[in-house]
Amino acid sequence: MPSINLLPWRQELRQRRRKEFLIGVAAAVVLAGIVTLLANFIVSSMIDAQNRRNELLKSEIAELDKAIEQILALEDQKARMISRMEVIDRLQASRPQVVKLFDQIVSTLPEGVYLTSVKQSGKKIEFNGVAQSSTRVSAFMRNIDASESLMSPELKVIQTGSNAGPGAQFTLFASQRAPAGEADAAAGQGGKRATRVSEARK
Protein backbone atom coordinates (compact mmCIF):
# COMPACT_ATOMS: atom_id res chain seq x y z
CA MET A 1 0.00 0.00 0.00
CA PRO A 2 1.25 3.45 -0.69
CA SER A 3 1.89 5.62 2.44
CA ILE A 4 0.80 9.31 2.67
CA ASN A 5 2.83 11.66 4.79
CA LEU A 6 0.51 14.34 6.36
CA LEU A 7 3.12 16.01 8.53
CA PRO A 8 4.20 18.69 6.02
CA TRP A 9 0.57 19.73 5.47
CA ARG A 10 -0.07 20.05 9.22
CA GLN A 11 3.15 21.94 9.70
CA GLU A 12 2.26 24.36 6.92
CA LEU A 13 -1.20 24.84 8.49
CA ARG A 14 0.32 25.62 11.87
CA GLN A 15 2.76 28.03 10.33
CA ARG A 16 -0.02 29.77 8.40
CA ARG A 17 -2.17 30.06 11.52
CA ARG A 18 0.77 31.34 13.51
CA LYS A 19 1.46 33.94 10.81
CA GLU A 20 -2.21 34.97 10.77
CA PHE A 21 -2.15 35.24 14.56
CA LEU A 22 0.98 37.38 14.49
CA ILE A 23 -0.53 39.55 11.78
CA GLY A 24 -3.70 39.90 13.85
CA VAL A 25 -1.70 40.79 16.94
CA ALA A 26 0.34 43.31 14.99
CA ALA A 27 -2.83 44.80 13.51
CA ALA A 28 -4.39 45.02 16.98
CA VAL A 29 -1.30 46.71 18.35
CA VAL A 30 -1.24 49.17 15.47
CA LEU A 31 -4.96 49.84 15.88
CA ALA A 32 -4.56 50.30 19.63
CA GLY A 33 -1.71 52.72 18.98
CA ILE A 34 -3.80 54.66 16.47
CA VAL A 35 -6.73 54.77 18.92
CA THR A 36 -4.39 55.89 21.72
CA LEU A 37 -2.85 58.62 19.55
CA LEU A 38 -6.29 59.75 18.42
CA ALA A 39 -7.55 59.82 22.03
CA ASN A 40 -4.48 61.75 23.12
CA PHE A 41 -4.99 64.21 20.29
CA ILE A 42 -8.65 64.70 21.18
CA VAL A 43 -7.89 65.11 24.89
CA SER A 44 -5.07 67.53 24.14
CA SER A 45 -7.36 69.53 21.86
CA MET A 46 -10.02 69.66 24.58
CA ILE A 47 -7.42 70.73 27.17
CA ASP A 48 -6.11 73.44 24.86
CA ALA A 49 -9.64 74.67 24.18
CA GLN A 50 -10.42 74.75 27.91
CA ASN A 51 -7.17 76.60 28.59
CA ARG A 52 -8.12 79.17 25.96
CA ARG A 53 -11.52 79.56 27.60
CA ASN A 54 -9.85 79.94 31.00
CA GLU A 55 -7.52 82.62 29.65
CA LEU A 56 -10.46 84.42 28.08
CA LEU A 57 -12.37 84.24 31.35
CA LYS A 58 -9.35 85.55 33.27
CA SER A 59 -8.98 88.50 30.90
CA GLU A 60 -12.71 89.26 31.12
CA ILE A 61 -12.58 89.04 34.94
CA ALA A 62 -9.60 91.40 34.99
CA GLU A 63 -11.52 93.88 32.81
CA LEU A 64 -14.54 93.59 35.12
CA ASP A 65 -12.33 94.18 38.16
CA LYS A 66 -10.96 97.34 36.56
CA ALA A 67 -14.47 98.51 35.71
CA ILE A 68 -15.62 97.81 39.31
CA GLU A 69 -12.68 99.79 40.69
CA GLN A 70 -13.53 102.70 38.40
CA ILE A 71 -17.19 102.55 39.47
CA LEU A 72 -16.22 102.51 43.15
CA ALA A 73 -13.88 105.47 42.61
CA LEU A 74 -16.66 107.36 40.85
CA GLU A 75 -19.07 106.52 43.68
CA ASP A 76 -16.58 107.83 46.26
CA GLN A 77 -16.07 110.99 44.23
CA LYS A 78 -19.83 111.41 43.88
CA ALA A 79 -20.32 110.94 47.64
CA ARG A 80 -17.63 113.55 48.36
CA MET A 81 -19.24 115.99 45.95
CA ILE A 82 -22.65 115.38 47.52
CA SER A 83 -21.25 116.00 51.02
CA ARG A 84 -19.59 119.21 49.81
CA MET A 85 -22.84 120.35 48.22
CA GLU A 86 -24.68 119.64 51.48
CA VAL A 87 -22.10 121.65 53.44
CA ILE A 88 -22.46 124.54 50.99
CA ASP A 89 -26.25 124.33 51.24
CA ARG A 90 -26.07 124.41 55.04
CA LEU A 91 -23.72 127.38 54.99
CA GLN A 92 -25.95 129.26 52.58
CA ALA A 93 -28.99 128.42 54.68
CA SER A 94 -27.25 129.53 57.89
CA ARG A 95 -26.32 133.00 56.60
CA PRO A 96 -29.76 134.57 57.15
CA GLN A 97 -30.05 132.67 60.44
CA VAL A 98 -26.91 134.38 61.76
CA VAL A 99 -28.32 137.81 60.92
CA LYS A 100 -31.64 136.90 62.51
CA LEU A 101 -29.83 135.55 65.58
CA PHE A 102 -27.98 138.81 66.16
CA ASP A 103 -31.21 140.75 65.68
CA GLN A 104 -32.87 138.53 68.28
CA ILE A 105 -29.98 138.99 70.70
CA VAL A 106 -30.26 142.76 70.40
CA SER A 107 -34.03 142.66 70.80
CA THR A 108 -33.85 140.46 73.90
CA LEU A 109 -31.48 142.78 75.78
CA PRO A 110 -33.42 144.77 78.35
CA GLU A 111 -32.37 148.18 79.57
CA GLY A 112 -29.45 148.07 81.93
CA VAL A 113 -27.90 144.89 80.46
CA TYR A 114 -24.68 145.13 78.42
CA LEU A 115 -22.90 142.24 76.75
CA THR A 116 -19.11 142.07 76.82
CA SER A 117 -18.76 138.89 74.71
CA VAL A 118 -20.86 136.36 72.82
CA LYS A 119 -19.50 132.90 71.95
CA GLN A 120 -21.24 130.22 69.95
CA SER A 121 -20.36 126.52 69.87
CA GLY A 122 -22.76 124.64 67.65
CA LYS A 123 -26.23 125.40 68.95
CA LYS A 124 -24.91 126.55 72.35
CA ILE A 125 -24.39 130.29 72.92
CA GLU A 126 -22.51 131.83 75.83
CA PHE A 127 -23.28 135.39 76.92
CA ASN A 128 -20.95 137.35 79.17
CA GLY A 129 -22.03 140.76 80.30
CA VAL A 130 -22.82 143.31 82.97
CA ALA A 131 -26.27 144.16 84.32
CA GLN A 132 -27.36 146.92 86.65
CA SER A 133 -29.03 144.30 88.87
CA SER A 134 -29.90 140.63 89.01
CA THR A 135 -33.51 141.47 88.10
CA ARG A 136 -32.23 142.78 84.76
CA VAL A 137 -30.54 139.42 84.20
CA SER A 138 -33.84 137.67 85.01
CA ALA A 139 -35.61 139.90 82.47
CA PHE A 140 -32.92 139.00 79.91
CA MET A 141 -33.55 135.29 80.54
CA ARG A 142 -37.31 135.73 80.12
CA ASN A 143 -36.77 137.58 76.86
CA ILE A 144 -34.51 134.79 75.64
CA ASP A 145 -37.12 132.16 76.49
CA ALA A 146 -39.76 134.13 74.58
CA SER A 147 -37.64 134.85 71.51
CA GLU A 148 -37.94 133.12 68.15
CA SER A 149 -34.27 132.20 67.79
CA LEU A 150 -33.17 131.43 71.37
CA MET A 151 -34.38 129.12 74.10
CA SER A 152 -33.42 127.36 77.35
CA PRO A 153 -31.58 130.18 79.15
CA GLU A 154 -29.31 128.91 81.92
CA LEU A 155 -27.52 131.22 84.32
CA LYS A 156 -24.12 129.87 85.34
CA VAL A 157 -22.30 132.71 87.09
CA ILE A 158 -23.41 136.04 88.58
CA GLN A 159 -21.19 138.27 90.68
CA THR A 160 -22.27 141.35 92.58
CA GLY A 161 -20.47 143.67 94.96
CA SER A 162 -17.25 145.60 94.92
CA ASN A 163 -15.19 142.73 93.42
CA ALA A 164 -17.47 142.53 90.39
CA GLY A 165 -17.26 146.28 89.70
CA PRO A 166 -20.33 148.35 88.91
CA GLY A 167 -23.50 146.31 88.58
CA ALA A 168 -23.60 142.52 88.36
CA GLN A 169 -21.38 140.49 86.07
CA PHE A 170 -23.00 137.35 84.69
CA THR A 171 -22.38 134.37 82.44
CA LEU A 172 -25.45 132.95 80.78
CA PHE A 173 -25.93 130.08 78.34
CA ALA A 174 -28.73 129.63 75.83
CA SER A 175 -29.51 127.32 72.93
CA GLN A 176 -30.31 128.36 69.40
CA ARG A 177 -33.85 127.43 68.48
CA ALA A 178 -34.34 125.39 65.31
CA PRO A 179 -36.16 127.48 62.70
CA ALA A 180 -39.67 126.44 61.73
CA GLY A 181 -39.68 123.79 59.05
CA GLU A 182 -36.03 122.84 59.54
CA ALA A 183 -36.93 119.36 60.79
CA ASP A 184 -39.08 118.75 57.72
CA ALA A 185 -36.30 120.03 55.46
CA ALA A 186 -33.77 117.80 57.22
CA ALA A 187 -36.05 114.81 56.77
CA GLY A 188 -36.45 115.68 53.09
CA GLN A 189 -32.70 115.97 52.66
CA GLY A 190 -32.26 112.63 54.40
CA GLY A 191 -34.66 111.04 51.93
CA LYS A 192 -32.85 112.65 49.02
CA ARG A 193 -29.52 111.48 50.42
CA ALA A 194 -30.82 107.91 50.70
CA THR A 195 -32.12 108.10 47.13
CA ARG A 196 -28.78 109.40 45.90
CA VAL A 197 -26.90 106.64 47.67
CA SER A 198 -29.20 103.95 46.28
CA GLU A 199 -28.83 105.41 42.77
CA ALA A 200 -25.07 105.49 43.17
CA ARG A 201 -25.05 101.83 44.21
CA LYS A 202 -27.09 100.92 41.15
XYZ file of N, CA and C in Angstrom:
606
model
N 0.859 -1.184 0.000
C 0.000 0.000 0.000
C 0.886 1.222 0.000
N 0.448 2.217 -0.705
C 1.250 3.451 -0.693
C 1.006 4.205 0.621
N 2.004 4.850 1.177
C 1.889 5.625 2.445
C 1.845 7.120 2.134
N 0.966 7.864 2.863
C 0.797 9.310 2.672
C 1.340 10.016 3.917
N 2.232 10.887 3.671
C 2.834 11.659 4.789
C 2.052 12.974 4.970
N 1.309 13.134 6.116
C 0.512 14.337 6.360
C 1.234 15.360 7.202
N 2.406 15.072 7.641
C 3.125 16.007 8.526
C 3.438 17.340 7.854
N 3.933 17.368 6.617
C 4.200 18.694 6.018
C 2.941 19.547 5.913
N 1.815 18.944 5.590
C 0.566 19.726 5.467
C 0.155 20.311 6.807
N 0.272 19.549 7.884
C -0.069 20.053 9.218
C 0.906 21.141 9.668
N 2.168 20.930 9.321
C 3.151 21.940 9.705
C 2.889 23.249 8.969
N 2.569 23.159 7.685
C 2.256 24.359 6.919
C 1.011 25.063 7.493
N 0.018 24.251 7.916
C -1.199 24.838 8.486
C -0.892 25.572 9.797
N -0.047 24.941 10.613
C 0.317 25.617 11.870
C 1.094 26.904 11.603
N 2.000 26.843 10.643
C 2.764 28.029 10.330
C 1.864 29.145 9.790
N 0.896 28.762 8.947
C -0.019 29.766 8.396
C -0.866 30.394 9.501
N -1.357 29.535 10.415
C -2.173 30.065 11.524
C -1.338 30.959 12.443
N -0.086 30.499 12.660
C 0.772 31.342 13.509
C 1.019 32.698 12.847
N 1.239 32.695 11.538
C 1.459 33.940 10.814
C 0.217 34.821 10.868
N -0.964 34.194 10.696
C -2.207 34.971 10.769
C -2.398 35.560 12.175
N -2.025 34.741 13.183
C -2.149 35.237 14.557
C -1.224 36.418 14.801
N 0.025 36.283 14.322
C 0.977 37.384 14.494
C 0.525 38.631 13.744
N -0.013 38.395 12.545
C -0.528 39.553 11.785
C -1.687 40.214 12.527
N -2.574 39.351 13.085
C -3.696 39.904 13.850
C -3.235 40.679 15.073
N -2.235 40.092 15.770
C -1.701 40.790 16.945
C -1.062 42.114 16.550
N -0.298 42.077 15.464
C 0.343 43.305 14.994
C -0.716 44.343 14.592
N -1.765 43.872 13.909
C -2.829 44.804 13.510
C -3.528 45.377 14.732
N -3.745 44.520 15.748
C -4.391 45.021 16.980
C -3.517 46.044 17.696
N -2.218 45.758 17.709
C -1.297 46.707 18.350
C -1.280 48.026 17.602
N -1.232 47.930 16.271
C -1.244 49.165 15.474
C -2.550 49.917 15.676
N -3.668 49.189 15.673
C -4.965 49.837 15.883
C -5.057 50.474 17.271
N -4.550 49.740 18.273
C -4.563 50.298 19.633
C -3.704 51.561 19.708
N -2.551 51.524 19.002
C -1.706 52.719 18.981
C -2.399 53.887 18.310
N -3.082 53.591 17.169
C -3.804 54.660 16.472
C -4.904 55.232 17.359
N -5.653 54.310 18.025
C -6.726 54.774 18.921
C -6.157 55.599 20.068
N -5.016 55.143 20.619
C -4.392 55.892 21.720
C -3.943 57.266 21.260
N -3.287 57.329 20.072
C -2.852 58.620 19.551
C -4.041 59.533 19.276
N -5.098 58.941 18.695
C -6.289 59.746 18.417
C -6.921 60.261 19.704
N -6.989 59.399 20.744
C -7.554 59.824 22.029
C -6.692 60.910 22.663
N -5.366 60.719 22.581
C -4.477 61.746 23.122
C -4.643 63.076 22.392
N -4.799 62.988 21.078
C -4.991 64.210 20.292
C -6.300 64.914 20.671
N -7.357 64.108 20.822
C -8.654 64.695 21.179
C -8.596 65.320 22.573
N -7.997 64.584 23.526
C -7.892 65.115 24.891
C -7.036 66.367 24.924
N -5.926 66.350 24.189
C -5.066 67.531 24.143
C -5.803 68.726 23.534
N -6.588 68.446 22.483
C -7.365 69.525 21.863
C -8.386 70.089 22.847
N -9.045 69.195 23.590
C -10.018 69.656 24.576
C -9.343 70.468 25.688
N -8.147 70.006 26.127
C -7.419 70.733 27.167
C -6.994 72.112 26.667
N -6.511 72.157 25.431
C -6.110 73.442 24.860
C -7.304 74.386 24.743
N -8.439 73.842 24.291
C -9.636 74.674 24.176
C -10.087 75.195 25.540
N -10.025 74.316 26.561
C -10.416 74.747 27.914
C -9.441 75.786 28.460
N -8.152 75.606 28.154
C -7.169 76.601 28.592
C -7.429 77.950 27.931
N -7.787 77.918 26.639
C -8.117 79.175 25.957
C -9.345 79.822 26.587
N -10.336 79.004 26.920
C -11.518 79.557 27.600
C -11.134 80.150 28.953
N -10.278 79.429 29.691
C -9.851 79.944 30.998
C -9.114 81.273 30.864
N -8.233 81.361 29.872
C -7.515 82.618 29.651
C -8.471 83.739 29.279
N -9.463 83.409 28.449
C -10.461 84.418 28.076
C -11.248 84.870 29.292
N -11.635 83.905 30.141
C -12.370 84.242 31.353
C -11.516 85.098 32.287
N -10.229 84.763 32.415
C -9.346 85.554 33.266
C -9.227 86.987 32.766
N -9.080 87.141 31.454
C -8.983 88.500 30.901
C -10.286 89.270 31.103
N -11.421 88.585 30.911
C -12.712 89.257 31.121
C -12.887 89.637 32.591
N -12.476 88.736 33.501
C -12.584 89.037 34.940
C -11.699 90.216 35.303
N -10.490 90.270 34.721
C -9.600 91.404 34.988
C -10.226 92.712 34.494
N -10.852 92.675 33.321
C -11.522 93.875 32.813
C -12.671 94.282 33.719
N -13.438 93.287 34.208
C -14.540 93.590 35.118
C -14.030 94.171 36.429
N -12.909 93.637 36.933
C -12.330 94.182 38.164
C -11.929 95.644 37.980
N -11.324 95.956 36.831
C -10.956 97.343 36.556
C -12.198 98.230 36.489
N -13.241 97.723 35.818
C -14.472 98.505 35.714
C -15.097 98.724 37.087
N -15.058 97.681 37.952
C -15.619 97.815 39.305
C -14.833 98.837 40.105
N -13.499 98.808 39.980
C -12.679 99.793 40.685
C -12.994 101.208 40.226
N -13.178 101.380 38.922
C -13.529 102.702 38.404
C -14.897 103.141 38.923
N -15.847 102.205 38.970
C -17.187 102.546 39.470
C -17.120 102.938 40.935
N -16.347 102.187 41.730
C -16.219 102.514 43.153
C -15.553 103.871 43.342
N -14.532 104.159 42.518
C -13.879 105.468 42.608
C -14.853 106.588 42.255
N -15.668 106.359 41.230
C -16.663 107.357 40.853
C -17.710 107.537 41.952
N -18.099 106.420 42.592
C -19.073 106.523 43.682
C -18.502 107.319 44.855
N -17.220 107.067 45.183
C -16.584 107.833 46.257
C -16.512 109.309 45.908
N -16.134 109.587 44.659
C -16.066 110.986 44.231
C -17.448 111.628 44.278
N -18.466 110.879 43.851
C -19.829 111.409 43.883
C -20.281 111.675 45.315
N -19.951 110.739 46.233
C -20.323 110.937 47.640
C -19.628 112.159 48.222
N -18.340 112.364 47.871
C -17.628 113.548 48.364
C -18.252 114.825 47.820
N -18.614 114.800 46.542
C -19.241 115.990 45.950
C -20.594 116.270 46.595
N -21.352 115.191 46.879
C -22.654 115.382 47.522
C -22.480 115.967 48.916
N -21.484 115.456 49.670
C -21.251 115.999 51.017
C -20.823 117.458 50.948
N -19.994 117.813 49.958
C -19.591 119.212 49.814
C -20.782 120.091 49.474
N -21.641 119.585 48.575
C -22.839 120.354 48.216
C -23.739 120.552 49.431
N -23.850 119.518 50.277
C -24.676 119.645 51.476
C -24.086 120.664 52.441
N -22.738 120.656 52.572
C -22.101 121.654 53.440
C -22.344 123.057 52.910
N -22.215 123.225 51.586
C -22.461 124.540 50.990
C -23.908 124.958 51.192
N -24.834 124.008 51.025
C -26.253 124.329 51.238
C -26.517 124.753 52.678
N -25.878 124.040 53.636
C -26.074 124.407 55.044
C -25.503 125.793 55.342
N -24.322 126.066 54.759
C -23.718 127.383 54.987
C -24.580 128.485 54.398
N -25.086 128.249 53.185
C -25.947 129.257 52.579
C -27.239 129.437 53.370
N -27.758 128.317 53.902
C -28.993 128.420 54.680
C -28.756 129.095 56.030
N -27.525 128.955 56.571
C -27.255 129.533 57.891
C -26.947 131.025 57.841
N -26.661 131.566 56.681
C -26.320 132.996 56.599
C -27.455 133.891 57.093
N -28.687 133.720 56.600
C -29.759 134.569 57.150
C -30.065 134.272 58.611
N -29.794 133.006 59.043
C -30.048 132.672 60.444
C -29.105 133.424 61.374
N -27.857 133.633 60.922
C -26.909 134.384 61.758
C -27.380 135.819 61.935
N -27.819 136.426 60.836
C -28.317 137.805 60.918
C -29.537 137.876 61.826
N -30.441 136.916 61.663
C -31.641 136.904 62.505
C -31.275 136.665 63.971
N -30.255 135.820 64.207
C -29.832 135.546 65.582
C -29.320 136.813 66.255
N -28.496 137.566 65.559
C -27.984 138.806 66.155
C -29.105 139.812 66.389
N -30.058 139.865 65.464
C -31.206 140.753 65.681
C -31.976 140.334 66.926
N -32.142 139.026 67.106
C -32.871 138.535 68.279
C -32.092 138.821 69.567
N -30.772 138.689 69.507
C -29.976 138.987 70.703
C -30.150 140.450 71.101
N -30.087 141.325 70.111
C -30.256 142.755 70.402
C -31.648 143.033 70.946
N -32.661 142.384 70.356
C -34.031 142.660 70.796
C -34.336 142.086 72.179
N -33.588 141.053 72.584
C -33.850 140.463 73.903
C -33.141 141.203 75.045
N -32.204 142.063 74.720
C -31.478 142.777 75.779
C -32.376 143.843 76.412
N -32.646 143.707 77.685
C -33.421 144.767 78.352
C -32.526 145.952 78.703
N -33.153 147.017 79.135
C -32.370 148.184 79.568
C -31.541 147.819 80.779
N -30.323 148.325 80.800
C -29.447 148.073 81.928
C -28.642 146.807 81.827
N -28.693 146.101 80.680
C -27.895 144.893 80.457
C -26.976 145.157 79.270
N -25.693 144.896 79.462
C -24.684 145.132 78.420
C -23.848 143.866 78.269
N -23.687 143.447 77.036
C -22.905 142.239 76.752
C -21.451 142.609 76.465
N -20.548 141.872 77.080
C -19.112 142.070 76.824
C -18.568 141.055 75.812
N -19.192 139.880 75.704
C -18.757 138.892 74.713
C -19.885 137.903 74.461
N -19.896 137.384 73.237
C -20.859 136.358 72.819
C -20.067 135.268 72.101
N -20.191 134.033 72.568
C -19.501 132.898 71.955
C -20.531 131.835 71.575
N -20.340 131.274 70.405
C -21.242 130.217 69.945
C -20.453 128.961 69.644
N -20.942 127.829 70.147
C -20.363 126.522 69.867
C -21.487 125.586 69.448
N -21.622 125.413 68.149
C -22.758 124.636 67.645
C -24.050 125.389 67.888
N -24.967 124.758 68.600
C -26.231 125.395 68.946
C -26.179 126.093 70.302
N -25.054 125.976 71.004
C -24.913 126.548 72.348
C -24.294 127.942 72.238
N -24.872 128.906 72.943
C -24.394 130.292 72.917
C -24.094 130.722 74.347
N -22.937 131.336 74.517
C -22.515 131.828 75.833
C -22.511 133.356 75.812
N -23.223 133.938 76.770
C -23.282 135.390 76.916
C -22.518 135.795 78.182
N -21.625 136.737 78.038
C -20.948 137.346 79.174
C -21.259 138.837 79.145
N -21.665 139.359 80.292
C -22.025 140.763 80.303
C -22.137 141.336 81.703
N -22.642 142.569 81.720
C -22.822 143.306 82.974
C -24.250 143.830 82.999
N -24.900 143.662 84.139
C -26.266 144.155 84.316
C -26.310 145.060 85.542
N -27.228 146.014 85.510
C -27.360 146.924 86.650
C -27.815 146.188 87.902
N -28.566 145.086 87.724
C -29.027 144.305 88.872
C -29.366 142.895 88.400
N -29.556 142.008 89.358
C -29.903 140.635 89.011
C -31.288 140.539 88.397
N -32.173 141.500 88.719
C -33.506 141.475 88.100
C -33.412 141.728 86.598
N -32.413 142.545 86.205
C -32.226 142.776 84.764
C -31.779 141.470 84.070
N -30.962 140.701 84.758
C -30.543 139.417 84.201
C -31.743 138.481 84.072
N -32.628 138.498 85.086
C -33.839 137.667 85.007
C -34.710 138.092 83.832
N -34.830 139.411 83.609
C -35.606 139.898 82.469
C -34.967 139.459 81.154
N -33.638 139.473 81.112
C -32.923 139.004 79.912
C -33.217 137.529 79.650
N -33.254 136.716 80.706
C -33.549 135.294 80.544
C -34.979 135.080 80.067
N -35.916 135.873 80.585
C -37.306 135.732 80.123
C -37.431 136.118 78.655
N -36.725 137.164 78.269
C -36.769 137.575 76.858
C -36.170 136.499 75.950
N -35.102 135.874 76.427
C -34.508 134.792 75.636
C -35.497 133.650 75.479
N -36.170 133.277 76.538
C -37.115 132.160 76.488
C -38.290 132.460 75.573
N -38.624 133.756 75.420
C -39.761 134.133 74.583
C -39.366 134.475 73.155
N -38.084 134.452 72.846
C -37.644 134.853 71.506
C -37.850 133.726 70.504
N -37.738 134.087 69.226
C -37.939 133.122 68.155
C -36.682 132.303 67.864
N -35.526 132.857 68.165
C -34.273 132.197 67.791
C -33.525 131.593 68.963
N -33.894 131.922 70.203
C -33.173 131.434 71.375
C -34.123 130.732 72.325
N -33.559 129.841 73.134
C -34.376 129.122 74.098
C -33.469 128.577 75.199
N -34.101 128.044 76.232
C -33.421 127.363 77.350
C -32.313 128.198 77.973
N -32.626 129.400 78.485
C -31.579 130.180 79.152
C -31.155 129.503 80.454
N -29.858 129.560 80.726
C -29.313 128.912 81.920
C -28.223 129.820 82.489
N -28.475 130.322 83.683
C -27.523 131.222 84.324
C -26.475 130.406 85.067
N -25.199 130.631 84.721
C -24.118 129.867 85.336
C -23.413 130.672 86.427
N -23.077 131.906 86.143
C -22.297 132.714 87.091
C -22.904 134.100 87.165
N -23.028 134.642 88.381
C -23.412 136.039 88.583
C -22.645 136.551 89.797
N -22.012 137.670 89.618
C -21.194 138.266 90.679
C -21.670 139.691 90.932
N -21.857 139.999 92.177
C -22.268 141.348 92.578
C -21.337 141.830 93.680
N -21.293 143.096 93.878
C -20.474 143.667 94.959
C -19.279 144.403 94.407
N -18.391 144.765 95.300
C -17.249 145.596 94.917
C -16.277 144.836 94.021
N -16.135 143.510 94.233
C -15.192 142.735 93.418
C -15.648 142.632 91.970
N -16.930 142.646 91.742
C -17.470 142.530 90.392
C -17.534 143.858 89.675
N -17.181 144.990 90.345
C -17.264 146.283 89.696
C -18.686 146.802 89.744
N -18.972 147.793 88.919
C -20.327 148.349 88.909
C -21.339 147.354 88.356
N -22.466 147.226 89.037
C -23.504 146.306 88.579
C -23.157 144.867 88.911
N -23.781 143.965 88.148
C -23.601 142.519 88.359
C -23.058 141.899 87.083
N -21.947 141.210 87.217
C -21.379 140.488 86.075
C -21.995 139.091 86.013
N -22.316 138.637 84.803
C -22.996 137.348 84.685
C -22.450 136.582 83.474
N -22.641 135.284 83.566
C -22.382 134.372 82.436
C -23.636 133.525 82.259
N -24.159 133.589 81.049
C -25.452 132.946 80.785
C -25.331 132.134 79.496
N -25.931 130.962 79.523
C -25.927 130.084 78.343
C -27.341 129.953 77.801
N -27.440 129.836 76.499
C -28.730 129.627 75.834
C -28.499 128.750 74.609
N -29.575 128.175 74.117
C -29.511 127.317 72.933
C -30.219 128.000 71.776
N -29.678 127.799 70.584
C -30.308 128.361 69.397
C -31.497 127.498 69.000
N -32.616 128.154 68.817
C -33.845 127.427 68.477
C -33.814 127.044 67.000
N -34.261 125.827 66.706
C -34.336 125.388 65.310
C -35.425 126.160 64.603
N -35.131 126.731 63.419
C -36.163 127.476 62.702
C -37.325 126.580 62.304
N -38.463 127.182 62.116
C -39.665 126.437 61.728
C -39.455 125.785 60.378
N -39.800 124.517 60.316
C -39.680 123.786 59.052
C -38.322 123.165 58.823
N -37.362 123.421 59.743
C -36.034 122.841 59.535
C -36.057 121.334 59.680
N -36.847 120.816 60.614
C -36.930 119.363 60.793
C -37.472 118.695 59.537
N -38.535 119.328 58.938
C -39.076 118.750 57.717
C -38.049 118.798 56.591
N -37.319 119.918 56.502
C -36.296 120.029 55.460
C -35.205 119.005 55.663
N -34.807 118.793 56.933
C -33.770 117.798 57.215
C -34.249 116.407 56.841
N -35.514 116.120 57.142
C -36.054 114.813 56.765
C -36.073 114.651 55.255
N -36.449 115.736 54.546
C -36.449 115.677 53.089
C -35.070 115.471 52.522
N -34.070 116.156 53.119
C -32.703 115.974 52.665
C -32.218 114.567 52.946
N -32.644 114.009 54.089
C -32.259 112.633 54.396
C -32.817 111.665 53.371
N -34.083 111.895 52.955
C -34.658 111.036 51.931
C -33.945 111.177 50.604
N -33.583 112.447 50.256
C -32.848 112.653 49.015
C -31.483 111.988 49.081
N -30.839 112.087 50.266
C -29.525 111.481 50.416
C -29.611 109.967 50.250
N -30.649 109.357 50.849
C -30.816 107.905 50.699
C -31.068 107.527 49.248
N -31.858 108.373 48.536
C -32.121 108.103 47.129
C -30.852 108.204 46.305
N -30.040 109.254 46.624
C -28.783 109.402 45.896
C -27.856 108.235 46.108
N -27.776 107.761 47.361
C -26.898 106.635 47.666
C -27.362 105.373 46.952
N -28.689 105.142 46.953
C -29.202 103.947 46.281
C -28.960 104.021 44.782
N -29.110 105.244 44.191
C -28.834 105.408 42.774
C -27.365 105.185 42.486
N -26.504 105.683 43.388
C -25.067 105.491 43.169
C -24.705 104.014 43.219
N -25.356 103.255 44.123
C -25.049 101.828 44.213
C -25.500 101.083 42.980
N -26.623 101.559 42.393
C -27.090 100.923 41.155
C -26.087 101.121 40.037
